[in-house]
PDB file of C-alpha atoms in Angstrom:
ATOM      1  CA  MET A   1       7.786 -29.859 -13.882  1.00  0.00           C
ATOM      2  CA  PHE A   2      11.187 -28.541 -14.918  1.00  0.00           C
ATOM      3  CA  SER A   3      10.281 -28.476 -18.621  1.00  0.00           C
ATOM      4  CA  HIS A   4       6.921 -26.825 -18.003  1.00  0.00           C
ATOM      5  CA  MET A   5       8.493 -24.125 -15.827  1.00  0.00           C
ATOM      6  CA  MET A   6      11.274 -23.450 -18.337  1.00  0.00           C
ATOM      7  CA  ASN A   7       8.700 -23.077 -21.113  1.00  0.00           C
ATOM      8  CA  THR A   8       6.454 -20.853 -19.009  1.00  0.00           C
ATOM      9  CA  PHE A   9       9.183 -18.492 -17.801  1.00  0.00           C
ATOM     10  CA  SER A  10      11.645 -18.574 -20.707  1.00  0.00           C
ATOM     11  CA  THR A  11      10.989 -14.913 -21.624  1.00  0.00           C
ATOM     12  CA  LEU A  12      12.024 -13.529 -18.227  1.00  0.00           C
ATOM     13  CA  PRO A  13      15.047 -11.181 -18.246  1.00  0.00           C
ATOM     14  CA  ILE A  14      17.174 -13.825 -16.533  1.00  0.00           C
ATOM     15  CA  PRO A  15      20.169 -15.502 -18.266  1.00  0.00           C
ATOM     16  CA  ALA A  16      19.056 -18.954 -19.451  1.00  0.00           C
ATOM     17  CA  ASP A  17      21.664 -20.849 -17.435  1.00  0.00           C
ATOM     18  CA  THR A  18      20.800 -18.876 -14.286  1.00  0.00           C
ATOM     19  CA  LEU A  19      17.084 -19.544 -14.815  1.00  0.00           C
ATOM     20  CA  SER A  20      17.711 -23.254 -15.425  1.00  0.00           C
ATOM     21  CA  SER A  21      19.829 -23.745 -12.298  1.00  0.00           C
ATOM     22  CA  GLY A  22      17.389 -21.659 -10.254  1.00  0.00           C
ATOM     23  CA  ILE A  23      14.400 -23.774 -11.286  1.00  0.00           C
ATOM     24  CA  SER A  24      16.338 -26.985 -10.658  1.00  0.00           C
ATOM     25  CA  ASP A  25      17.356 -25.903  -7.132  1.00  0.00           C
ATOM     26  CA  PHE A  26      13.856 -24.581  -6.409  1.00  0.00           C
ATOM     27  CA  LEU A  27      12.185 -27.869  -7.361  1.00  0.00           C
ATOM     28  CA  LYS A  28      14.676 -29.956  -5.391  1.00  0.00           C
ATOM     29  CA  GLU A  29      14.160 -27.823  -2.282  1.00  0.00           C
ATOM     30  CA  ASN A  30      10.370 -27.907  -2.485  1.00  0.00           C
ATOM     31  CA  HIS A  31      10.176 -31.635  -3.189  1.00  0.00           C
ATOM     32  CA  ASN A  32      12.313 -32.195  -0.087  1.00  0.00           C
ATOM     33  CA  TRP A  33       9.660 -30.356   1.917  1.00  0.00           C
ATOM     34  CA  CYS A  34       7.218 -33.146   1.098  1.00  0.00           C
ATOM     35  CA  SER A  35       8.996 -35.307   3.678  1.00  0.00           C
ATOM     36  CA  ASP A  36      10.967 -32.935   5.937  1.00  0.00           C
ATOM     37  CA  PRO A  37       9.578 -32.817   9.511  1.00  0.00           C
ATOM     38  CA  ASP A  38      11.520 -29.609  10.177  1.00  0.00           C
ATOM     39  CA  PHE A  39       9.403 -27.950   7.477  1.00  0.00           C
ATOM     40  CA  SER A  40       6.060 -29.148   8.862  1.00  0.00           C
ATOM     41  CA  SER A  41       7.099 -28.168  12.396  1.00  0.00           C
ATOM     42  CA  ARG A  42       6.915 -24.490  11.365  1.00  0.00           C
ATOM     43  CA  PHE A  43       3.142 -24.715  10.979  1.00  0.00           C
ATOM     44  CA  PRO A  44       0.419 -24.387  13.665  1.00  0.00           C
ATOM     45  CA  PHE A  45      -0.429 -28.072  14.033  1.00  0.00           C
ATOM     46  CA  LYS A  46      -0.997 -27.666  17.775  1.00  0.00           C
ATOM     47  CA  GLU A  47      -3.271 -24.659  17.352  1.00  0.00           C
ATOM     48  CA  THR A  48      -5.310 -26.236  14.557  1.00  0.00           C
ATOM     49  CA  GLY A  49      -5.447 -29.765  15.981  1.00  0.00           C
ATOM     50  CA  LEU A  50      -4.180 -31.168  12.681  1.00  0.00           C
ATOM     51  CA  PRO A  51      -1.335 -33.727  12.623  1.00  0.00           C
ATOM     52  CA  GLN A  52       2.076 -32.201  12.044  1.00  0.00           C
ATOM     53  CA  GLU A  53       2.623 -34.393   8.977  1.00  0.00           C
ATOM     54  CA  PHE A  54      -0.479 -32.881   7.373  1.00  0.00           C
ATOM     55  CA  PHE A  55       1.528 -29.689   6.808  1.00  0.00           C
ATOM     56  CA  LEU A  56       4.116 -31.386   4.616  1.00  0.00           C
ATOM     57  CA  GLN A  57       3.952 -30.206   1.025  1.00  0.00           C
ATOM     58  CA  LYS A  58       2.058 -32.549  -1.270  1.00  0.00           C
ATOM     59  CA  ASN A  59       2.668 -33.655  -4.840  1.00  0.00           C
ATOM     60  CA  ILE A  60      -0.812 -34.301  -6.215  1.00  0.00           C
ATOM     61  CA  GLU A  61      -1.237 -36.464  -9.314  1.00  0.00           C
ATOM     62  CA  VAL A  62      -4.199 -35.706 -11.606  1.00  0.00           C
ATOM     63  CA  GLU A  63      -4.746 -37.309 -15.027  1.00  0.00           C
ATOM     64  CA  GLY A  64      -1.060 -38.072 -15.441  1.00  0.00           C
ATOM     65  CA  GLU A  65       0.147 -34.595 -14.436  1.00  0.00           C
ATOM     66  CA  SER A  66       1.820 -33.484 -11.194  1.00  0.00           C
ATOM     67  CA  TYR A  67       0.904 -30.479  -9.034  1.00  0.00           C
ATOM     68  CA  LEU A  68       3.255 -29.587  -6.176  1.00  0.00           C
ATOM     69  CA  THR A  69       1.313 -27.772  -3.446  1.00  0.00           C
ATOM     70  CA  GLY A  70       1.830 -26.470   0.069  1.00  0.00           C
ATOM     71  CA  PRO A  71      -0.080 -24.892   2.982  1.00  0.00           C
ATOM     72  CA  ARG A  72       0.302 -21.178   3.669  1.00  0.00           C
ATOM     73  CA  TYR A  73      -1.158 -18.495   5.943  1.00  0.00           C
ATOM     74  CA  PHE A  74      -1.618 -14.912   4.786  1.00  0.00           C
ATOM     75  CA  GLY A  75       0.498 -12.715   7.045  1.00  0.00           C
ATOM     76  CA  GLY A  76       1.013 -15.667   9.383  1.00  0.00           C
ATOM     77  CA  ASP A  77      -2.640 -15.441  10.490  1.00  0.00           C
ATOM     78  CA  ILE A  78      -3.991 -18.962  11.150  1.00  0.00           C
ATOM     79  CA  LYS A  79      -7.474 -17.648  10.389  1.00  0.00           C
ATOM     80  CA  ARG A  80      -6.415 -16.863   6.808  1.00  0.00           C
ATOM     81  CA  PRO A  81      -5.135 -20.106   5.235  1.00  0.00           C
ATOM     82  CA  PHE A  82      -4.518 -20.600   1.541  1.00  0.00           C
ATOM     83  CA  ILE A  83      -2.899 -23.210  -0.698  1.00  0.00           C
ATOM     84  CA  GLU A  84       0.096 -22.416  -2.882  1.00  0.00           C
ATOM     85  CA  LEU A  85       0.566 -24.107  -6.231  1.00  0.00           C
ATOM     86  CA  ILE A  86       4.346 -24.217  -6.169  1.00  0.00           C
ATOM     87  CA  ALA A  87       5.000 -25.957  -9.476  1.00  0.00           C
ATOM     88  CA  SER A  88       3.302 -28.269 -11.943  1.00  0.00           C
ATOM     89  CA  SER A  89       3.993 -30.346 -15.012  1.00  0.00           C
ATOM     90  CA  SER A  90       1.159 -28.704 -16.977  1.00  0.00           C
ATOM     91  CA  PRO A  91      -1.292 -25.790 -16.738  1.00  0.00           C
ATOM     92  CA  LEU A  92      -3.937 -25.848 -14.032  1.00  0.00           C
ATOM     93  CA  THR A  93      -7.166 -27.626 -15.001  1.00  0.00           C
ATOM     94  CA  GLU A  94     -10.634 -27.970 -13.495  1.00  0.00           C
ATOM     95  CA  SER A  95      -9.877 -31.538 -12.451  1.00  0.00           C
ATOM     96  CA  ALA A  96      -6.605 -30.482 -10.843  1.00  0.00           C
ATOM     97  CA  ILE A  97      -8.062 -27.650  -8.795  1.00  0.00           C
ATOM     98  CA  ARG A  98     -10.917 -29.874  -7.602  1.00  0.00           C
ATOM     99  CA  GLU A  99      -8.420 -32.456  -6.397  1.00  0.00           C
ATOM    100  CA  ILE A 100      -6.119 -29.858  -4.800  1.00  0.00           C
ATOM    101  CA  PHE A 101      -8.968 -28.405  -2.746  1.00  0.00           C
ATOM    102  CA  ARG A 102     -10.142 -31.907  -1.833  1.00  0.00           C
ATOM    103  CA  VAL A 103      -6.719 -33.001  -0.567  1.00  0.00           C
ATOM    104  CA  TRP A 104      -6.225 -29.804   1.445  1.00  0.00           C
ATOM    105  CA  GLN A 105      -9.824 -29.579   2.686  1.00  0.00           C
ATOM    106  CA  PRO A 106      -8.844 -29.883   6.430  1.00  0.00           C
ATOM    107  CA  LEU A 107      -6.804 -26.673   6.067  1.00  0.00           C
ATOM    108  CA  GLY A 108     -10.020 -24.729   5.475  1.00  0.00           C
ATOM    109  CA  ALA A 109      -8.550 -22.725   2.605  1.00  0.00           C
ATOM    110  CA  THR A 110     -10.805 -21.166  -0.024  1.00  0.00           C
ATOM    111  CA  SER A 111      -8.117 -19.769  -2.316  1.00  0.00           C
ATOM    112  CA  LEU A 112      -5.139 -21.028  -4.293  1.00  0.00           C
ATOM    113  CA  GLN A 113      -2.088 -18.874  -4.939  1.00  0.00           C
ATOM    114  CA  ILE A 114      -0.259 -19.252  -8.242  1.00  0.00           C
ATOM    115  CA  LEU A 115       2.706 -17.496  -9.850  1.00  0.00           C
ATOM    116  CA  ARG A 116       2.267 -16.601 -13.510  1.00  0.00           C
ATOM    117  CA  PRO A 117       3.752 -14.196 -16.081  1.00  0.00           C
ATOM    118  CA  ALA A 118       2.486 -10.657 -15.533  1.00  0.00           C
ATOM    119  CA  GLY A 119      -0.152  -9.083 -17.711  1.00  0.00           C
ATOM    120  CA  ILE A 120      -2.224 -12.191 -18.366  1.00  0.00           C
ATOM    121  CA  GLU A 121      -5.865 -11.168 -18.529  1.00  0.00           C
ATOM    122  CA  GLU A 122      -7.279 -14.173 -16.769  1.00  0.00           C
ATOM    123  CA  ALA A 123      -9.234 -14.833 -13.583  1.00  0.00           C
ATOM    124  CA  GLY A 124      -7.777 -14.100 -10.183  1.00  0.00           C
ATOM    125  CA  ASN A 125      -6.912 -11.325  -7.748  1.00  0.00           C
ATOM    126  CA  ILE A 126      -3.359 -10.038  -8.123  1.00  0.00           C
ATOM    127  CA  ASP A 127      -1.443  -9.823  -4.834  1.00  0.00           C
ATOM    128  CA  GLN A 128       2.270  -9.266  -5.439  1.00  0.00           C
ATOM    129  CA  LEU A 129       4.031  -8.141  -8.616  1.00  0.00           C
ATOM    130  CA  PHE A 130       7.638  -8.975  -9.463  1.00  0.00           C
ATOM    131  CA  TYR A 131       9.449  -6.057 -11.112  1.00  0.00           C
ATOM    132  CA  ALA A 132      12.790  -6.518 -12.872  1.00  0.00           C
ATOM    133  CA  ARG A 133      15.412  -4.836 -15.010  1.00  0.00           C
ATOM    134  CA  SER A 134      18.510  -6.401 -16.506  1.00  0.00           C
ATOM    135  CA  ILE A 135      21.857  -5.220 -15.170  1.00  0.00           C
ATOM    136  CA  PRO A 136      24.370  -5.191 -18.038  1.00  0.00           C
ATOM    137  CA  LYS A 137      28.038  -5.724 -17.282  1.00  0.00           C
ATOM    138  CA  GLN A 138      29.761  -2.350 -17.218  1.00  0.00           C
ATOM    139  CA  VAL A 139      33.276  -1.042 -16.955  1.00  0.00           C
ATOM    140  CA  THR A 140      34.392  -0.951 -13.325  1.00  0.00           C
ATOM    141  CA  GLU A 141      33.711   2.503 -11.915  1.00  0.00           C
ATOM    142  CA  THR A 142      36.647   4.761 -11.218  1.00  0.00           C
ATOM    143  CA  THR A 143      37.127   7.341  -8.509  1.00  0.00           C
ATOM    144  CA  SER A 144      36.090  10.095 -10.924  1.00  0.00           C
ATOM    145  CA  SER A 145      32.780   8.366 -11.686  1.00  0.00           C
ATOM    146  CA  LYS A 146      31.640   7.859  -8.079  1.00  0.00           C
ATOM    147  CA  SER A 147      27.931   8.278  -7.540  1.00  0.00           C
ATOM    148  CA  LYS A 148      26.722  11.630  -6.232  1.00  0.00           C
ATOM    149  CA  ILE A 149      23.325  10.125  -5.447  1.00  0.00           C
ATOM    150  CA  LEU A 150      24.374   7.037  -3.490  1.00  0.00           C
ATOM    151  CA  GLU A 151      26.894   6.761  -0.682  1.00  0.00           C
ATOM    152  CA  LYS A 152      27.918   3.269   0.398  1.00  0.00           C
ATOM    153  CA  CYS A 153      27.048   2.625   4.034  1.00  0.00           C
ATOM    154  CA  ASP A 154      29.504   1.438   6.652  1.00  0.00           C
ATOM    155  CA  PRO A 155      28.662   0.003  10.097  1.00  0.00           C
ATOM    156  CA  SER A 156      28.728   3.475  11.668  1.00  0.00           C
ATOM    157  CA  HIS A 157      25.647   4.385   9.588  1.00  0.00           C
ATOM    158  CA  LEU A 158      23.455   1.589  10.982  1.00  0.00           C
ATOM    159  CA  ASP A 159      21.593   3.652  13.579  1.00  0.00           C
ATOM    160  CA  TRP A 160      20.883   6.423  11.066  1.00  0.00           C
ATOM    161  CA  CYS A 161      19.648   3.863   8.518  1.00  0.00           C
ATOM    162  CA  MET A 162      17.252   2.225  10.980  1.00  0.00           C
ATOM    163  CA  SER A 163      15.842   5.524  12.251  1.00  0.00           C
ATOM    164  CA  THR A 164      15.380   6.724   8.659  1.00  0.00           C
ATOM    165  CA  ILE A 165      13.608   3.517   7.668  1.00  0.00           C
ATOM    166  CA  ASN A 166      11.277   3.681  10.664  1.00  0.00           C
ATOM    167  CA  ALA A 167      10.476   7.364  10.112  1.00  0.00           C
ATOM    168  CA  ALA A 168       9.726   6.767   6.444  1.00  0.00           C
ATOM    169  CA  TYR A 169       7.389   3.836   7.169  1.00  0.00           C
ATOM    170  CA  GLN A 170       5.547   5.784   9.869  1.00  0.00           C
ATOM    171  CA  ALA A 171       4.908   8.580   7.377  1.00  0.00           C
ATOM    172  CA  THR A 172       3.797   6.161   4.657  1.00  0.00           C
ATOM    173  CA  HIS A 173       1.416   4.297   6.952  1.00  0.00           C
ATOM    174  CA  LYS A 174      -0.074   7.614   8.085  1.00  0.00           C
ATOM    175  CA  GLN A 175      -0.512   8.883   4.519  1.00  0.00           C
ATOM    176  CA  GLN A 176      -1.654   5.541   3.088  1.00  0.00           C
ATOM    177  CA  PRO A 177      -3.390   3.538   5.841  1.00  0.00           C
ATOM    178  CA  GLN A 178      -4.278   0.775   3.371  1.00  0.00           C
ATOM    179  CA  LEU A 179      -0.585  -0.181   3.310  1.00  0.00           C
ATOM    180  CA  SER A 180      -0.155  -0.446   7.078  1.00  0.00           C
ATOM    181  CA  GLU A 181      -0.874  -4.197   7.122  1.00  0.00           C
ATOM    182  CA  LEU A 182       0.808  -4.913   3.783  1.00  0.00           C
ATOM    183  CA  ILE A 183       4.294  -3.389   3.899  1.00  0.00           C
ATOM    184  CA  PHE A 184       6.758  -3.508   6.787  1.00  0.00           C
ATOM    185  CA  PRO A 185      10.288  -2.192   7.390  1.00  0.00           C
ATOM    186  CA  ALA A 186      13.268  -4.476   6.955  1.00  0.00           C
ATOM    187  CA  GLU A 187      14.745  -6.081  10.055  1.00  0.00           C
ATOM    188  CA  GLU A 188      17.918  -4.604  11.522  1.00  0.00           C
ATOM    189  CA  GLU A 189      19.689  -7.931  10.961  1.00  0.00           C
ATOM    190  CA  ASP A 190      19.013  -7.691   7.210  1.00  0.00           C
ATOM    191  CA  ILE A 191      20.244  -4.091   7.034  1.00  0.00           C
ATOM    192  CA  ARG A 192      23.370  -5.025   8.982  1.00  0.00           C
ATOM    193  CA  ALA A 193      24.028  -7.861   6.487  1.00  0.00           C
ATOM    194  CA  ALA A 194      23.513  -5.566   3.494  1.00  0.00           C
ATOM    195  CA  ILE A 195      26.006  -3.080   4.929  1.00  0.00           C
ATOM    196  CA  ALA A 196      28.534  -5.867   5.492  1.00  0.00           C
ATOM    197  CA  ASP A 197      28.088  -7.054   1.887  1.00  0.00           C
ATOM    198  CA  GLY A 198      28.560  -3.540   0.497  1.00  0.00           C
ATOM    199  CA  HIS A 199      25.010  -3.411  -0.887  1.00  0.00           C
ATOM    200  CA  ALA A 200      23.512  -0.697   1.346  1.00  0.00           C
ATOM    201  CA  PHE A 201      23.506   2.971   0.338  1.00  0.00           C
ATOM    202  CA  ILE A 202      22.424   6.351   1.657  1.00  0.00           C
ATOM    203  CA  ILE A 203      20.415   8.301  -0.921  1.00  0.00           C
ATOM    204  CA  HIS A 204      21.509  11.937  -1.220  1.00  0.00           C
ATOM    205  CA  TYR A 205      19.685  15.043  -2.412  1.00  0.00           C
ATOM    206  CA  ASP A 206      21.794  18.199  -2.770  1.00  0.00           C
ATOM    207  CA  SER A 207      24.487  16.450  -0.710  1.00  0.00           C
ATOM    208  CA  LYS A 208      22.025  15.847   2.139  1.00  0.00           C
ATOM    209  CA  PRO A 209      21.079  12.325   3.333  1.00  0.00           C
ATOM    210  CA  ALA A 210      17.508  11.840   2.157  1.00  0.00           C
ATOM    211  CA  GLY A 211      16.862   8.097   2.159  1.00  0.00           C
ATOM    212  CA  PHE A 212      18.210   4.576   2.037  1.00  0.00           C
ATOM    213  CA  ILE A 213      18.329   1.659  -0.411  1.00  0.00           C
ATOM    214  CA  SER A 214      19.725  -1.864  -0.055  1.00  0.00           C
ATOM    215  CA  CYS A 215      19.767  -5.140  -1.945  1.00  0.00           C
ATOM    216  CA  ASP A 216      21.216  -8.615  -1.697  1.00  0.00           C
ATOM    217  CA  TYR A 217      22.219 -11.238  -4.229  1.00  0.00           C
ATOM    218  CA  ARG A 218      20.281 -14.457  -3.744  1.00  0.00           C
ATOM    219  CA  ARG A 219      17.708 -16.864  -5.112  1.00  0.00           C
ATOM    220  CA  ARG A 220      14.121 -16.131  -4.207  1.00  0.00           C
ATOM    221  CA  SER A 221      11.629 -18.651  -5.500  1.00  0.00           C
ATOM    222  CA  PHE A 222      13.503 -19.732  -8.646  1.00  0.00           C
ATOM    223  CA  LEU A 223      14.849 -16.273  -9.589  1.00  0.00           C
ATOM    224  CA  THR A 224      18.467 -15.403  -8.847  1.00  0.00           C
ATOM    225  CA  GLY A 225      19.655 -11.812  -8.945  1.00  0.00           C
ATOM    226  CA  HIS A 226      20.011  -8.665  -6.865  1.00  0.00           C
ATOM    227  CA  TRP A 227      16.809  -8.262  -4.845  1.00  0.00           C
ATOM    228  CA  ILE A 228      15.874  -4.862  -3.435  1.00  0.00           C
ATOM    229  CA  THR A 229      15.423  -5.490   0.288  1.00  0.00           C
ATOM    230  CA  GLU A 230      14.596  -1.922   1.308  1.00  0.00           C
ATOM    231  CA  GLU A 231      14.152   1.541  -0.171  1.00  0.00           C
ATOM    232  CA  VAL A 232      12.817   4.602   1.615  1.00  0.00           C
ATOM    233  CA  VAL A 233      12.871   8.357   1.120  1.00  0.00           C
ATOM    234  CA  LEU A 234      12.251  10.707   4.025  1.00  0.00           C
ATOM    235  CA  PRO A 235       8.924  12.590   3.775  1.00  0.00           C
ATOM    236  CA  GLU A 236      10.514  16.009   3.244  1.00  0.00           C
ATOM    237  CA  TYR A 237      12.351  14.738   0.143  1.00  0.00           C
ATOM    238  CA  ARG A 238       9.465  12.952  -1.555  1.00  0.00           C
ATOM    239  CA  GLY A 239       8.046  14.109  -4.880  1.00  0.00           C
ATOM    240  CA  LYS A 240      11.507  14.573  -6.385  1.00  0.00           C
ATOM    241  CA  GLN A 241      11.727  11.109  -8.034  1.00  0.00           C
ATOM    242  CA  LEU A 242      14.689  10.302  -5.804  1.00  0.00           C
ATOM    243  CA  ALA A 243      13.681   6.648  -5.369  1.00  0.00           C
ATOM    244  CA  ALA A 244      13.678   6.028  -9.124  1.00  0.00           C
ATOM    245  CA  ALA A 245      17.004   7.847  -9.545  1.00  0.00           C
ATOM    246  CA  ALA A 246      18.483   5.737  -6.745  1.00  0.00           C
ATOM    247  CA  GLN A 247      17.367   2.496  -8.411  1.00  0.00           C
ATOM    248  CA  SER A 248      18.860   3.591 -11.735  1.00  0.00           C
ATOM    249  CA  GLU A 249      22.130   4.474 -10.055  1.00  0.00           C
ATOM    250  CA  LEU A 250      22.113   1.192  -8.135  1.00  0.00           C
ATOM    251  CA  ILE A 251      21.848  -0.653 -11.442  1.00  0.00           C
ATOM    252  CA  ARG A 252      24.892   1.250 -12.732  1.00  0.00           C
ATOM    253  CA  LEU A 253      26.922   0.438  -9.622  1.00  0.00           C
ATOM    254  CA  LEU A 254      25.943  -3.237  -9.601  1.00  0.00           C
ATOM    255  CA  GLY A 255      26.870  -3.476 -13.272  1.00  0.00           C
ATOM    256  CA  SER A 256      30.467  -2.843 -12.284  1.00  0.00           C
ATOM    257  CA  GLU A 257      30.352  -6.171 -10.393  1.00  0.00           C
ATOM    258  CA  SER A 258      28.758  -8.512 -12.936  1.00  0.00           C
ATOM    259  CA  GLU A 259      25.846  -9.019 -15.313  1.00  0.00           C
ATOM    260  CA  SER A 260      22.714  -9.682 -13.297  1.00  0.00           C
ATOM    261  CA  THR A 261      19.088  -8.614 -12.784  1.00  0.00           C
ATOM    262  CA  LEU A 262      17.595  -6.130 -10.326  1.00  0.00           C
ATOM    263  CA  LEU A 263      14.466  -7.678  -8.827  1.00  0.00           C
ATOM    264  CA  GLY A 264      11.849  -6.823  -6.251  1.00  0.00           C
ATOM    265  CA  THR A 265       8.273  -7.548  -5.246  1.00  0.00           C
ATOM    266  CA  ILE A 266       5.634  -4.841  -4.868  1.00  0.00           C
ATOM    267  CA  ASN A 267       2.127  -5.191  -3.493  1.00  0.00           C
ATOM    268  CA  ASN A 268      -0.495  -4.546  -6.153  1.00  0.00           C
ATOM    269  CA  VAL A 269      -2.014  -1.636  -4.184  1.00  0.00           C
ATOM    270  CA  ASN A 270       1.329   0.089  -3.535  1.00  0.00           C
ATOM    271  CA  ILE A 271       0.967   2.502  -6.452  1.00  0.00           C
ATOM    272  CA  PRO A 272       3.848   4.857  -5.493  1.00  0.00           C
ATOM    273  CA  SER A 273       6.343   1.969  -5.469  1.00  0.00           C
ATOM    274  CA  ILE A 274       4.994   0.673  -8.786  1.00  0.00           C
ATOM    275  CA  ARG A 275       5.471   4.107 -10.370  1.00  0.00           C
ATOM    276  CA  THR A 276       8.989   4.327  -8.947  1.00  0.00           C
ATOM    277  CA  ALA A 277       9.930   0.939 -10.411  1.00  0.00           C
ATOM    278  CA  GLU A 278       8.576   1.903 -13.827  1.00  0.00           C
ATOM    279  CA  ARG A 279      10.415   5.239 -13.812  1.00  0.00           C
ATOM    280  CA  ALA A 280      13.617   3.296 -13.099  1.00  0.00           C
ATOM    281  CA  GLY A 281      13.032   1.123 -16.168  1.00  0.00           C
ATOM    282  CA  ARG A 282      11.866  -1.951 -14.310  1.00  0.00           C
ATOM    283  CA  ARG A 283       8.869  -3.847 -15.643  1.00  0.00           C
ATOM    284  CA  ALA A 284       6.409  -6.296 -14.175  1.00  0.00           C
ATOM    285  CA  ILE A 285       7.470  -9.823 -15.138  1.00  0.00           C
ATOM    286  CA  LEU A 286       5.509 -12.053 -12.754  1.00  0.00           C
ATOM    287  CA  GLU A 287       2.462 -11.823 -10.529  1.00  0.00           C
ATOM    288  CA  TYR A 288       1.251 -13.788  -7.534  1.00  0.00           C
ATOM    289  CA  VAL A 289      -2.479 -14.330  -7.988  1.00  0.00           C
ATOM    290  CA  PHE A 290      -5.158 -15.710  -5.689  1.00  0.00           C
ATOM    291  CA  LEU A 291      -7.726 -17.934  -7.368  1.00  0.00           C
ATOM    292  CA  GLU A 292     -10.989 -18.984  -5.825  1.00  0.00           C
ATOM    293  CA  GLU A 293     -12.345 -22.408  -6.732  1.00  0.00           C
ATOM    294  CA  ALA A 294     -15.092 -20.708  -8.756  1.00  0.00           C
ATOM    295  CA  ASP A 295     -12.485 -18.884 -10.877  1.00  0.00           C
ATOM    296  CA  ILE A 296     -11.458 -22.183 -12.450  1.00  0.00           C
ATOM    297  CA  ILE A 297     -14.415 -24.490 -12.125  1.00  0.00           C
ATOM    298  CA  ARG A 298     -17.459 -23.782 -14.275  1.00  0.00           C
ATOM    299  CA  ARG A 299     -20.647 -24.266 -12.312  1.00  0.00           C
TER     300      ARG A 299
END
């Protein structure tokens, strides 16, 4: 699985050693969840009547290849189960998908989620897109080069940040109702952590607080870098490309710390956020896709 994943994702804008260690840790973690009762206890075995051990991840062998899979629920809704193909030792085949659906049949899932490089014109419904831009190492900023767009938050800003985030999401959900069940504001605990880490910023327009952006450095899936955890602009300041300017400035500030990558996921229907990412020089590198059995198996 390691070799197949390295070959599949070798062109991502992630340093090779960071990608290698990320894939290694990711596979170790997910293989452990094939036998960890704490993992299976998170799933609705009581509500579904299925044994708790059924919800352990499963490594399925088909024609000499391995397919690591796990149960998932869209939005945590037990009426919307799906299977995730977490990793494999080779590309997905008809025989493999038949066996995956057979093994997980009690789950009642009709779709399989896979992660693949973005822009592949193949079957499937795109759900989430991963956008990224490399962060080159830069000279440490000096007092004279402080950002006029971003102001680093301190704990005293927490209440303002949370009220700004909530106001921005309320406006977005009102203007774009299709996003109301797809995007949600960050939790206060996450914003508090970002402030403590020095990775939370107020976005300014003409010296007035107009929005908020935060990130954290971590591994998500197998990708390690600075992940955008929240970005909002108040309604009265929208249309000024502030969000894209803030992302570009964030990249400059993070570059004073170390070489890295700015990453984030965007729902496929969230067109404003996609445009913002592209204006900031980020590009789609990966996509989560839902496949139906019929997308792979020829009738």
